[in-house]
PDB file of N, CA, C and O in Angstrom:
ATOM      1  N   LYS A 163      98.182 100.429  45.951  1.00 93.00           N
ATOM      2  CA  LYS A 163      97.188 100.597  46.857  1.00 93.00           C
ATOM      3  C   LYS A 163      97.084  99.433  47.993  1.00 93.00           C
ATOM      4  O   LYS A 163      97.252  98.319  47.248  1.00 93.00           O
ATOM      5  N   LEU A 164      96.765  99.653  49.018  1.00 94.00           N
ATOM      6  CA  LEU A 164      96.471  98.438  49.942  1.00 94.00           C
ATOM      7  C   LEU A 164      95.079  98.575  50.444  1.00 94.00           C
ATOM      8  O   LEU A 164      94.396  99.425  50.803  1.00 94.00           O
ATOM      9  N   TYR A 165      94.575  97.291  50.532  1.00 93.00           N
ATOM     10  CA  TYR A 165      93.166  97.059  50.941  1.00 93.00           C
ATOM     11  C   TYR A 165      93.207  95.878  52.096  1.00 93.00           C
ATOM     12  O   TYR A 165      93.563  94.776  51.837  1.00 93.00           O
ATOM     13  N   LEU A 166      92.967  96.261  53.317  1.00 92.00           N
ATOM     14  CA  LEU A 166      93.001  95.332  54.402  1.00 92.00           C
ATOM     15  C   LEU A 166      91.486  94.869  54.817  1.00 92.00           C
ATOM     16  O   LEU A 166      90.512  95.646  54.855  1.00 92.00           O
ATOM     17  N   ASN A 167      91.447  93.471  54.877  1.00 92.00           N
ATOM     18  CA  ASN A 167      90.077  92.976  55.355  1.00 92.00           C
ATOM     19  C   ASN A 167      90.362  92.417  56.743  1.00 92.00           C
ATOM     20  O   ASN A 167      90.835  91.247  56.926  1.00 92.00           O
ATOM     21  N   LYS A 168      89.881  93.198  57.578  1.00 90.00           N
ATOM     22  CA  LYS A 168      90.261  92.876  59.115  1.00 90.00           C
ATOM     23  C   LYS A 168      89.518  91.626  59.446  1.00 90.00           C
ATOM     24  O   LYS A 168      89.750  90.835  60.389  1.00 90.00           O
ATOM     25  N   ASP A 169      88.216  91.453  58.980  1.00 88.00           N
ATOM     26  CA  ASP A 169      87.468  90.142  59.102  1.00 88.00           C
ATOM     27  C   ASP A 169      88.043  89.027  58.862  1.00 88.00           C
ATOM     28  O   ASP A 169      87.875  87.942  59.501  1.00 88.00           O
ATOM     29  N   SER A 170      88.688  88.860  57.784  1.00 90.00           N
ATOM     30  CA  SER A 170      89.454  87.692  57.304  1.00 90.00           C
ATOM     31  C   SER A 170      90.969  87.708  57.420  1.00 90.00           C
ATOM     32  O   SER A 170      91.602  86.628  57.182  1.00 90.00           O
ATOM     33  N   SER A 171      91.620  88.747  57.995  1.00 93.00           N
ATOM     34  CA  SER A 171      92.941  88.896  58.239  1.00 93.00           C
ATOM     35  C   SER A 171      93.796  88.781  56.882  1.00 93.00           C
ATOM     36  O   SER A 171      94.799  87.997  56.899  1.00 93.00           O
ATOM     37  N   LYS A 172      93.278  89.385  55.923  1.00 94.00           N
ATOM     38  CA  LYS A 172      94.080  89.254  54.448  1.00 94.00           C
ATOM     39  C   LYS A 172      94.341  90.681  54.133  1.00 94.00           C
ATOM     40  O   LYS A 172      93.541  91.736  54.392  1.00 94.00           O
ATOM     41  N   LEU A 173      95.398  90.926  53.288  1.00 95.00           N
ATOM     42  CA  LEU A 173      95.715  92.114  52.732  1.00 95.00           C
ATOM     43  C   LEU A 173      95.745  92.186  51.232  1.00 95.00           C
ATOM     44  O   LEU A 173      96.495  91.181  50.812  1.00 95.00           O
ATOM     45  N   MET A 174      95.146  92.934  50.637  1.00 95.00           N
ATOM     46  CA  MET A 174      95.373  92.907  49.072  1.00 95.00           C
ATOM     47  C   MET A 174      96.088  94.060  48.566  1.00 95.00           C
ATOM     48  O   MET A 174      95.965  95.115  49.233  1.00 95.00           O
ATOM     49  N   ILE A 175      96.951  93.701  47.813  1.00 96.00           N
ATOM     50  CA  ILE A 175      97.958  94.729  47.261  1.00 96.00           C
ATOM     51  C   ILE A 175      97.734  95.008  45.769  1.00 96.00           C
ATOM     52  O   ILE A 175      97.550  93.969  45.092  1.00 96.00           O
ATOM     53  N   GLN A 176      97.404  96.311  45.320  1.00 95.00           N
ATOM     54  CA  GLN A 176      97.297  96.463  43.939  1.00 95.00           C
ATOM     55  C   GLN A 176      98.475  97.201  43.363  1.00 95.00           C
ATOM     56  O   GLN A 176      98.749  98.381  43.887  1.00 95.00           O
ATOM     57  N   LEU A 177      99.040  96.667  42.436  1.00 96.00           N
ATOM     58  CA  LEU A 177     100.104  97.376  41.712  1.00 96.00           C
ATOM     59  C   LEU A 177      99.575  97.415  40.162  1.00 96.00           C
ATOM     60  O   LEU A 177      99.806  96.629  39.256  1.00 96.00           O
ATOM     61  N   LYS A 178      98.932  98.684  39.924  1.00 94.00           N
ATOM     62  CA  LYS A 178      98.331  98.880  38.539  1.00 94.00           C
ATOM     63  C   LYS A 178      97.358  97.855  38.363  1.00 94.00           C
ATOM     64  O   LYS A 178      96.197  97.621  38.871  1.00 94.00           O
ATOM     65  N   ARG A 179      97.430  96.873  37.451  1.00 95.00           N
ATOM     66  CA  ARG A 179      96.676  95.870  36.986  1.00 95.00           C
ATOM     67  C   ARG A 179      96.780  94.476  37.788  1.00 95.00           C
ATOM     68  O   ARG A 179      96.036  93.584  37.838  1.00 95.00           O
ATOM     69  N   HIS A 180      97.853  94.312  38.565  1.00 96.00           N
ATOM     70  CA  HIS A 180      98.193  93.322  39.260  1.00 96.00           C
ATOM     71  C   HIS A 180      97.662  93.175  40.604  1.00 96.00           C
ATOM     72  O   HIS A 180      97.981  94.267  41.393  1.00 96.00           O
ATOM     73  N   LEU A 181      97.000  92.277  41.181  1.00 95.00           N
ATOM     74  CA  LEU A 181      96.499  92.089  42.533  1.00 95.00           C
ATOM     75  C   LEU A 181      97.252  90.881  43.253  1.00 95.00           C
ATOM     76  O   LEU A 181      97.310  89.934  42.757  1.00 95.00           O
ATOM     77  N   ILE A 182      97.551  91.151  44.397  1.00 96.00           N
ATOM     78  CA  ILE A 182      98.445  90.250  45.338  1.00 96.00           C
ATOM     79  C   ILE A 182      97.488  90.044  46.761  1.00 96.00           C
ATOM     80  O   ILE A 182      97.277  91.128  47.277  1.00 96.00           O
ATOM     81  N   VAL A 183      97.275  88.888  47.122  1.00 95.00           N
ATOM     82  CA  VAL A 183      96.581  88.897  48.380  1.00 95.00           C
ATOM     83  C   VAL A 183      97.359  88.099  49.398  1.00 95.00           C
ATOM     84  O   VAL A 183      97.919  86.852  49.124  1.00 95.00           O
ATOM     85  N   TYR A 184      97.789  88.597  50.526  1.00 97.00           N
ATOM     86  CA  TYR A 184      98.470  88.097  51.505  1.00 97.00           C
ATOM     87  C   TYR A 184      97.740  87.699  52.779  1.00 97.00           C
ATOM     88  O   TYR A 184      96.666  88.599  53.179  1.00 97.00           O
ATOM     89  N   SER A 185      97.940  86.460  53.284  1.00 95.00           N
ATOM     90  CA  SER A 185      97.007  86.077  54.428  1.00 95.00           C
ATOM     91  C   SER A 185      97.908  86.134  55.714  1.00 95.00           C
ATOM     92  O   SER A 185      98.990  85.619  55.680  1.00 95.00           O
ATOM     93  N   PHE A 186      97.541  86.938  56.746  1.00 96.00           N
ATOM     94  CA  PHE A 186      98.272  87.030  57.964  1.00 96.00           C
ATOM     95  C   PHE A 186      98.177  85.809  58.663  1.00 96.00           C
ATOM     96  O   PHE A 186      98.956  85.448  59.637  1.00 96.00           O
ATOM     97  N   GLU A 187      97.023  84.968  58.698  1.00 95.00           N
ATOM     98  CA  GLU A 187      97.006  83.693  59.289  1.00 95.00           C
ATOM     99  C   GLU A 187      97.942  82.709  58.712  1.00 95.00           C
ATOM    100  O   GLU A 187      98.625  81.850  59.475  1.00 95.00           O
ATOM    101  N   GLN A 188      98.099  82.636  57.413  1.00 96.00           N
ATOM    102  CA  GLN A 188      98.919  81.601  56.812  1.00 96.00           C
ATOM    103  C   GLN A 188     100.341  82.125  56.544  1.00 96.00           C
ATOM    104  O   GLN A 188     101.266  81.479  56.117  1.00 96.00           O
ATOM    105  N   LYS A 189     100.564  83.477  56.761  1.00 97.00           N
ATOM    106  CA  LYS A 189     101.757  84.149  56.711  1.00 97.00           C
ATOM    107  C   LYS A 189     102.581  83.871  55.163  1.00 97.00           C
ATOM    108  O   LYS A 189     103.635  83.708  55.117  1.00 97.00           O
ATOM    109  N   ARG A 190     101.627  84.001  54.299  1.00 97.00           N
ATOM    110  CA  ARG A 190     102.195  83.924  52.837  1.00 97.00           C
ATOM    111  C   ARG A 190     101.273  84.520  51.874  1.00 97.00           C
ATOM    112  O   ARG A 190     100.131  84.835  52.113  1.00 97.00           O
ATOM    113  N   ILE A 191     101.677  84.782  50.579  1.00 96.00           N
ATOM    114  CA  ILE A 191     100.818  85.123  49.486  1.00 96.00           C
ATOM    115  C   ILE A 191      99.854  84.030  49.165  1.00 96.00           C
ATOM    116  O   ILE A 191     100.432  82.891  48.696  1.00 96.00           O
ATOM    117  N   ILE A 192      98.471  84.082  49.090  1.00 95.00           N
ATOM    118  CA  ILE A 192      97.703  83.029  48.791  1.00 95.00           C
ATOM    119  C   ILE A 192      96.964  83.184  47.228  1.00 95.00           C
ATOM    120  O   ILE A 192      96.596  82.174  46.897  1.00 95.00           O
ATOM    121  N   GLN A 193      96.920  84.267  46.884  1.00 93.00           N
ATOM    122  CA  GLN A 193      96.531  84.714  45.467  1.00 93.00           C
ATOM    123  C   GLN A 193      97.304  85.672  44.826  1.00 93.00           C
ATOM    124  O   GLN A 193      97.765  86.617  45.356  1.00 93.00           O
ATOM    125  N   GLN A 194      97.124  85.659  43.474  1.00 94.00           N
ATOM    126  CA  GLN A 194      97.794  86.658  42.631  1.00 94.00           C
ATOM    127  C   GLN A 194      96.755  86.690  41.343  1.00 94.00           C
ATOM    128  O   GLN A 194      96.599  85.595  40.804  1.00 94.00           O
ATOM    129  N   ARG A 195      96.779  87.764  40.802  1.00 92.00           N
ATOM    130  CA  ARG A 195      95.965  87.987  39.465  1.00 92.00           C
ATOM    131  C   ARG A 195      96.263  89.148  38.735  1.00 92.00           C
ATOM    132  O   ARG A 195      96.430  90.232  39.411  1.00 92.00           O
ATOM    133  N   THR A 196      96.530  89.155  37.368  1.00 94.00           N
ATOM    134  CA  THR A 196      96.644  90.404  36.703  1.00 94.00           C
ATOM    135  C   THR A 196      95.301  90.680  35.746  1.00 94.00           C
ATOM    136  O   THR A 196      94.875  89.741  35.028  1.00 94.00           O
ATOM    137  N   LEU A 197      94.763  91.681  36.039  1.00 93.00           N
ATOM    138  CA  LEU A 197      93.570  92.015  35.429  1.00 93.00           C
ATOM    139  C   LEU A 197      93.617  92.528  34.109  1.00 93.00           C
ATOM    140  O   LEU A 197      94.767  92.944  33.795  1.00 93.00           O
ATOM    141  N   GLN A 198      92.668  92.507  33.182  1.00 91.00           N
ATOM    142  CA  GLN A 198      92.649  93.051  31.892  1.00 91.00           C
ATOM    143  C   GLN A 198      92.802  94.560  31.811  1.00 91.00           C
ATOM    144  O   GLN A 198      93.554  95.118  30.924  1.00 91.00           O
ATOM    145  N   LYS A 199      92.259  95.186  32.761  1.00 93.00           N
ATOM    146  CA  LYS A 199      92.162  96.626  32.686  1.00 93.00           C
ATOM    147  C   LYS A 199      92.524  97.172  34.287  1.00 93.00           C
ATOM    148  O   LYS A 199      92.479  96.415  35.185  1.00 93.00           O
ATOM    149  N   THR A 200      93.000  98.269  34.498  1.00 94.00           N
ATOM    150  CA  THR A 200      93.401  98.833  35.658  1.00 94.00           C
ATOM    151  C   THR A 200      92.004  99.399  36.496  1.00 94.00           C
ATOM    152  O   THR A 200      91.198 100.042  35.830  1.00 94.00           O
ATOM    153  N   PRO A 201      91.861  98.837  37.691  1.00 95.00           N
ATOM    154  CA  PRO A 201      90.614  99.209  38.345  1.00 95.00           C
ATOM    155  C   PRO A 201      90.608 100.736  38.845  1.00 95.00           C
ATOM    156  O   PRO A 201      91.810 101.219  39.122  1.00 95.00           O
ATOM    157  N   THR A 202      89.512 101.319  38.852  1.00 94.00           N
ATOM    158  CA  THR A 202      89.415 102.518  39.571  1.00 94.00           C
ATOM    159  C   THR A 202      89.118 102.473  40.930  1.00 94.00           C
ATOM    160  O   THR A 202      89.332 103.461  41.807  1.00 94.00           O
ATOM    161  N   SER A 203      88.551 101.406  41.328  1.00 93.00           N
ATOM    162  CA  SER A 203      88.305 100.955  42.730  1.00 93.00           C
ATOM    163  C   SER A 203      88.063  99.793  43.052  1.00 93.00           C
ATOM    164  O   SER A 203      87.696  98.948  42.256  1.00 93.00           O
ATOM    165  N   ILE A 204      88.424  99.262  44.285  1.00 93.00           N
ATOM    166  CA  ILE A 204      88.266  98.050  44.801  1.00 93.00           C
ATOM    167  C   ILE A 204      87.663  97.841  46.266  1.00 93.00           C
ATOM    168  O   ILE A 204      87.966  98.809  46.994  1.00 93.00           O
ATOM    169  N   TYR A 205      86.817  96.987  46.501  1.00 91.00           N
ATOM    170  CA  TYR A 205      86.318  96.844  47.727  1.00 91.00           C
ATOM    171  C   TYR A 205      86.359  95.385  48.189  1.00 91.00           C
ATOM    172  O   TYR A 205      86.047  94.358  47.460  1.00 91.00           O
ATOM    173  N   PHE A 206      87.055  95.272  49.307  1.00 89.00           N
ATOM    174  CA  PHE A 206      87.481  93.890  49.890  1.00 89.00           C
ATOM    175  C   PHE A 206      87.287  94.005  51.331  1.00 89.00           C
ATOM    176  O   PHE A 206      88.269  94.175  52.025  1.00 89.00           O
ATOM    177  N   LYS A 207      86.099  93.812  51.970  1.00 82.00           N
ATOM    178  CA  LYS A 207      85.842  94.073  53.389  1.00 82.00           C
ATOM    179  C   LYS A 207      85.025  92.901  53.979  1.00 82.00           C
ATOM    180  O   LYS A 207      84.796  93.004  55.193  1.00 82.00           O
ATOM    181  N   TYR A 208      84.358  92.060  53.366  1.00 79.00           N
ATOM    182  CA  TYR A 208      83.329  91.104  53.766  1.00 79.00           C
ATOM    183  C   TYR A 208      84.247  89.993  54.346  1.00 79.00           C
ATOM    184  O   TYR A 208      85.208  89.587  53.718  1.00 79.00           O
ATOM    185  N   PRO A 209      83.537  89.371  55.517  1.00 79.00           N
ATOM    186  CA  PRO A 209      84.053  88.262  56.159  1.00 79.00           C
ATOM    187  C   PRO A 209      84.197  86.993  55.108  1.00 79.00           C
ATOM    188  O   PRO A 209      85.210  86.188  55.305  1.00 79.00           O
ATOM    189  N   ASP A 210      83.484  86.938  54.099  1.00 84.00           N
ATOM    190  CA  ASP A 210      83.509  85.742  53.186  1.00 84.00           C
ATOM    191  C   ASP A 210      84.318  86.137  51.909  1.00 84.00           C
ATOM    192  O   ASP A 210      84.426  85.328  50.999  1.00 84.00           O
ATOM    193  N   ASP A 211      85.273  87.092  52.111  1.00 88.00           N
ATOM    194  CA  ASP A 211      86.315  87.407  51.082  1.00 88.00           C
ATOM    195  C   ASP A 211      85.554  87.715  49.805  1.00 88.00           C
ATOM    196  O   ASP A 211      86.143  87.361  48.732  1.00 88.00           O
ATOM    197  N   MET A 212      84.514  88.342  49.616  1.00 90.00           N
ATOM    198  CA  MET A 212      84.012  88.852  48.448  1.00 90.00           C
ATOM    199  C   MET A 212      84.722  90.078  47.947  1.00 90.00           C
ATOM    200  O   MET A 212      85.102  91.021  48.740  1.00 90.00           O
ATOM    201  N   ILE A 213      84.981  90.165  46.630  1.00 92.00           N
ATOM    202  CA  ILE A 213      85.778  91.237  46.192  1.00 92.00           C
ATOM    203  C   ILE A 213      84.976  92.060  45.083  1.00 92.00           C
ATOM    204  O   ILE A 213      84.434  91.307  44.103  1.00 92.00           O
ATOM    205  N   GLY A 214      84.850  93.326  45.136  1.00 93.00           N
ATOM    206  CA  GLY A 214      84.188  94.268  44.159  1.00 93.00           C
ATOM    207  C   GLY A 214      85.295  95.055  43.477  1.00 93.00           C
ATOM    208  O   GLY A 214      86.103  95.691  44.146  1.00 93.00           O
ATOM    209  N   ILE A 215      85.352  95.053  42.200  1.00 94.00           N
ATOM    210  CA  ILE A 215      86.207  95.752  41.439  1.00 94.00           C
ATOM    211  C   ILE A 215      85.477  96.670  40.285  1.00 94.00           C
ATOM    212  O   ILE A 215      84.736  96.036  39.502  1.00 94.00           O
ATOM    213  N   ALA A 216      85.708  97.889  40.488  1.00 94.00           N
ATOM    214  CA  ALA A 216      85.058  98.758  39.487  1.00 94.00           C
ATOM    215  C   ALA A 216      86.183  99.359  38.550  1.00 94.00           C
ATOM    216  O   ALA A 216      87.259  99.612  38.854  1.00 94.00           O
ATOM    217  N   TYR A 217      85.606  99.722  37.386  1.00 93.00           N
ATOM    218  CA  TYR A 217      86.475 100.245  36.097  1.00 93.00           C
ATOM    219  C   TYR A 217      85.876 101.436  35.718  1.00 93.00           C
ATOM    220  O   TYR A 217      84.779 101.891  35.908  1.00 93.00           O
ATOM    221  N   ASN A 218      86.901 102.189  35.046  1.00 91.00           N
ATOM    222  CA  ASN A 218      86.464 103.520  34.359  1.00 91.00           C
ATOM    223  C   ASN A 218      85.266 103.394  33.441  1.00 91.00           C
ATOM    224  O   ASN A 218      84.643 104.447  33.244  1.00 91.00           O
ATOM    225  N   ASP A 219      84.938 102.299  32.881  1.00 89.00           N
ATOM    226  CA  ASP A 219      83.851 102.227  31.813  1.00 89.00           C
ATOM    227  C   ASP A 219      82.571 101.907  32.627  1.00 89.00           C
ATOM    228  O   ASP A 219      81.532 101.422  31.999  1.00 89.00           O
ATOM    229  N   ASN A 220      82.493 102.081  33.740  1.00 89.00           N
ATOM    230  CA  ASN A 220      81.359 101.964  34.705  1.00 89.00           C
ATOM    231  C   ASN A 220      80.905 100.370  34.916  1.00 89.00           C
ATOM    232  O   ASN A 220      79.721 100.228  35.185  1.00 89.00           O
ATOM    233  N   THR A 221      81.808  99.655  34.592  1.00 92.00           N
ATOM    234  CA  THR A 221      81.617  98.205  34.834  1.00 92.00           C
ATOM    235  C   THR A 221      82.017  97.810  36.301  1.00 92.00           C
ATOM    236  O   THR A 221      83.053  98.349  36.616  1.00 92.00           O
ATOM    237  N   VAL A 222      81.309  97.007  36.942  1.00 93.00           N
ATOM    238  CA  VAL A 222      81.627  96.360  38.312  1.00 93.00           C
ATOM    239  C   VAL A 222      81.615  94.935  38.142  1.00 93.00           C
ATOM    240  O   VAL A 222      80.705  94.170  37.785  1.00 93.00           O
ATOM    241  N   GLU A 223      82.708  94.216  38.779  1.00 93.00           N
ATOM    242  CA  GLU A 223      82.739  92.837  38.680  1.00 93.00           C
ATOM    243  C   GLU A 223      82.842  92.314  40.252  1.00 93.00           C
ATOM    244  O   GLU A 223      83.479  92.977  41.024  1.00 93.00           O
ATOM    245  N   LEU A 224      82.055  91.250  40.489  1.00 93.00           N
ATOM    246  CA  LEU A 224      82.118  90.673  41.936  1.00 93.00           C
ATOM    247  C   LEU A 224      82.673  89.299  41.678  1.00 93.00           C
ATOM    248  O   LEU A 224      82.201  88.515  40.880  1.00 93.00           O
ATOM    249  N   MET A 225      83.498  88.865  42.701  1.00 91.00           N
ATOM    250  CA  MET A 225      84.127  87.573  42.639  1.00 91.00           C
ATOM    251  C   MET A 225      84.408  87.323  44.023  1.00 91.00           C
ATOM    252  O   MET A 225      84.456  87.966  45.014  1.00 91.00           O
ATOM    253  N   LYS A 226      84.653  85.941  44.389  1.00 91.00           N
ATOM    254  CA  LYS A 226      85.203  85.653  45.649  1.00 91.00           C
ATOM    255  C   LYS A 226      86.626  85.134  45.610  1.00 91.00           C
ATOM    256  O   LYS A 226      87.080  84.656  44.602  1.00 91.00           O
ATOM    257  N   LEU A 227      87.351  85.597  46.628  1.00 89.00           N
ATOM    258  CA  LEU A 227      88.869  85.273  46.752  1.00 89.00           C
ATOM    259  C   LEU A 227      89.126  83.761  46.379  1.00 89.00           C
ATOM    260  O   LEU A 227      90.049  83.423  45.769  1.00 89.00           O
ATOM    261  N   GLN A 228      88.285  82.932  46.864  1.00 88.00           N
ATOM    262  CA  GLN A 228      88.523  81.441  46.700  1.00 88.00           C
ATOM    263  C   GLN A 228      88.574  81.040  45.190  1.00 88.00           C
ATOM    264  O   GLN A 228      89.163  80.146  44.705  1.00 88.00           O
ATOM    265  N   GLU A 229      87.732  81.855  44.347  1.00 87.00           N
ATOM    266  CA  GLU A 229      87.667  81.710  43.051  1.00 87.00           C
ATOM    267  C   GLU A 229      88.079  82.862  42.333  1.00 87.00           C
ATOM    268  O   GLU A 229      87.206  83.610  41.627  1.00 87.00           O
ATOM    269  N   PHE A 230      89.295  83.321  42.503  1.00 83.00           N
ATOM    270  CA  PHE A 230      89.662  84.601  42.197  1.00 83.00           C
ATOM    271  C   PHE A 230      89.754  84.876  40.593  1.00 83.00           C
ATOM    272  O   PHE A 230      89.552  85.958  40.318  1.00 83.00           O
ATOM    273  N   TYR A 231      89.813  83.935  39.862  1.00 85.00           N
ATOM    274  CA  TYR A 231      89.623  84.015  38.418  1.00 85.00           C
ATOM    275  C   TYR A 231      88.257  83.946  37.797  1.00 85.00           C
ATOM    276  O   TYR A 231      88.096  84.033  36.512  1.00 85.00           O
ATOM    277  N   LYS A 232      87.444  83.674  38.648  1.00 89.00           N
ATOM    278  CA  LYS A 232      85.989  83.453  38.204  1.00 89.00           C
ATOM    279  C   LYS A 232      85.047  84.783  38.473  1.00 89.00           C
ATOM    280  O   LYS A 232      84.958  84.933  39.834  1.00 89.00           O
ATOM    281  N   VAL A 233      84.613  85.488  37.638  1.00 90.00           N
ATOM    282  CA  VAL A 233      83.710  86.568  37.791  1.00 90.00           C
ATOM    283  C   VAL A 233      82.221  86.026  38.083  1.00 90.00           C
ATOM    284  O   VAL A 233      81.713  85.390  37.213  1.00 90.00           O
ATOM    285  N   LEU A 234      81.704  86.183  39.402  1.00 91.00           N
ATOM    286  CA  LEU A 234      80.438  85.712  39.688  1.00 91.00           C
ATOM    287  C   LEU A 234      79.349  86.651  39.105  1.00 91.00           C
ATOM    288  O   LEU A 234      78.422  86.021  38.542  1.00 91.00           O
ATOM    289  N   TYR A 235      79.554  87.967  39.163  1.00 90.00           N
ATOM    290  CA  TYR A 235      78.546  88.813  38.691  1.00 90.00           C
ATOM    291  C   TYR A 235      79.265  90.139  37.924  1.00 90.00           C
ATOM    292  O   TYR A 235      80.387  90.514  38.340  1.00 90.00           O
ATOM    293  N   LYS A 236      78.676  90.662  36.809  1.00 91.00           N
ATOM    294  CA  LYS A 236      79.294  91.609  36.188  1.00 91.00           C
ATOM    295  C   LYS A 236      78.081  92.729  35.981  1.00 91.00           C
ATOM    296  O   LYS A 236      77.109  92.309  35.344  1.00 91.00           O
ATOM    297  N   TYR A 237      78.334  93.846  36.511  1.00 90.00           N
ATOM    298  CA  TYR A 237      77.293  94.975  36.104  1.00 90.00           C
ATOM    299  C   TYR A 237      77.946  95.841  35.376  1.00 90.00           C
ATOM    300  O   TYR A 237      79.036  96.280  35.431  1.00 90.00           O
ATOM    301  N   THR A 238      76.993  96.489  34.399  1.00 86.00           N
ATOM    302  CA  THR A 238      77.395  97.529  33.570  1.00 86.00           C
ATOM    303  C   THR A 238      76.422  98.611  33.858  1.00 86.00           C
ATOM    304  O   THR A 238      75.398  98.543  34.404  1.00 86.00           O
ATOM    305  N   GLN A 239      76.692  99.793  33.196  1.00 73.00           N
ATOM    306  CA  GLN A 239      75.930 101.023  33.629  1.00 73.00           C
ATOM    307  C   GLN A 239      74.492 100.859  33.193  1.00 73.00           C
ATOM    308  O   GLN A 239      73.564 101.301  34.151  1.00 73.00           O
ATOM    309  N   LEU A 240      74.038 100.322  32.209  1.00 59.00           N
ATOM    310  CA  LEU A 240      72.688 100.299  31.768  1.00 59.00           C
ATOM    311  C   LEU A 240      72.097  98.914  31.819  1.00 59.00           C
ATOM    312  O   LEU A 240      70.823  98.791  31.435  1.00 59.00           O
ATOM    313  N   ALA A 241      72.764  97.996  32.039  1.00 53.00           N
ATOM    314  CA  ALA A 241      72.201  96.598  32.040  1.00 53.00           C
ATOM    315  C   ALA A 241      72.055  95.994  33.496  1.00 53.00           C
ATOM    316  O   ALA A 241      72.322  96.526  34.536  1.00 53.00           O
ATOM    317  N   THR A 242      71.271  95.079  33.522  1.00 56.00           N
ATOM    318  CA  THR A 242      70.995  94.165  34.857  1.00 56.00           C
ATOM    319  C   THR A 242      72.144  93.410  35.036  1.00 56.00           C
ATOM    320  O   THR A 242      72.783  92.998  34.089  1.00 56.00           O
ATOM    321  N   PRO A 243      72.077  92.711  36.242  1.00 57.00           N
ATOM    322  CA  PRO A 243      73.306  92.027  36.678  1.00 57.00           C
ATOM    323  C   PRO A 243      73.388  90.643  35.617  1.00 57.00           C
ATOM    324  O   PRO A 243      72.285  90.103  35.249  1.00 57.00           O
ATOM    325  N   SER A 244      74.424  90.230  35.398  1.00 58.00           N
ATOM    326  CA  SER A 244      74.630  89.085  34.461  1.00 58.00           C
ATOM    327  C   SER A 244      75.715  88.157  34.988  1.00 58.00           C
ATOM    328  O   SER A 244      76.535  88.507  35.715  1.00 58.00           O
ATOM    329  N   SER A 245      75.614  86.853  34.729  1.00 59.00           N
ATOM    330  CA  SER A 245      76.615  86.047  35.066  1.00 59.00           C
ATOM    331  C   SER A 245      77.457  85.599  33.752  1.00 59.00           C
ATOM    332  O   SER A 245      76.763  85.392  32.878  1.00 59.00           O
ATOM    333  N   PRO A 246      78.810  85.851  33.741  1.00 58.00           N
ATOM    334  CA  PRO A 246      79.606  85.631  32.638  1.00 58.00           C
ATOM    335  C   PRO A 246      79.518  84.236  32.147  1.00 58.00           C
ATOM    336  O   PRO A 246      79.196  83.268  32.952  1.00 58.00           O
TER     337      PRO A 246
END
């Protein structure tokens, strides 16, 4: 799957659990990450490169592209937001 962020000129490519981010401004791959689980949905549209990843178990993780390996917030179906 492809996710284009027009505001920041970046393209996220999802290959099952692997995410690759390409920058059109830098003309190169700037980030890569392999997730623990395969996401059901990804949101990547904000100018500040915030990423939302949803999973089948109703968990949603929010992170910034600059800190791609650090989950800022994790939401579950019945719980309030938490910081890992």
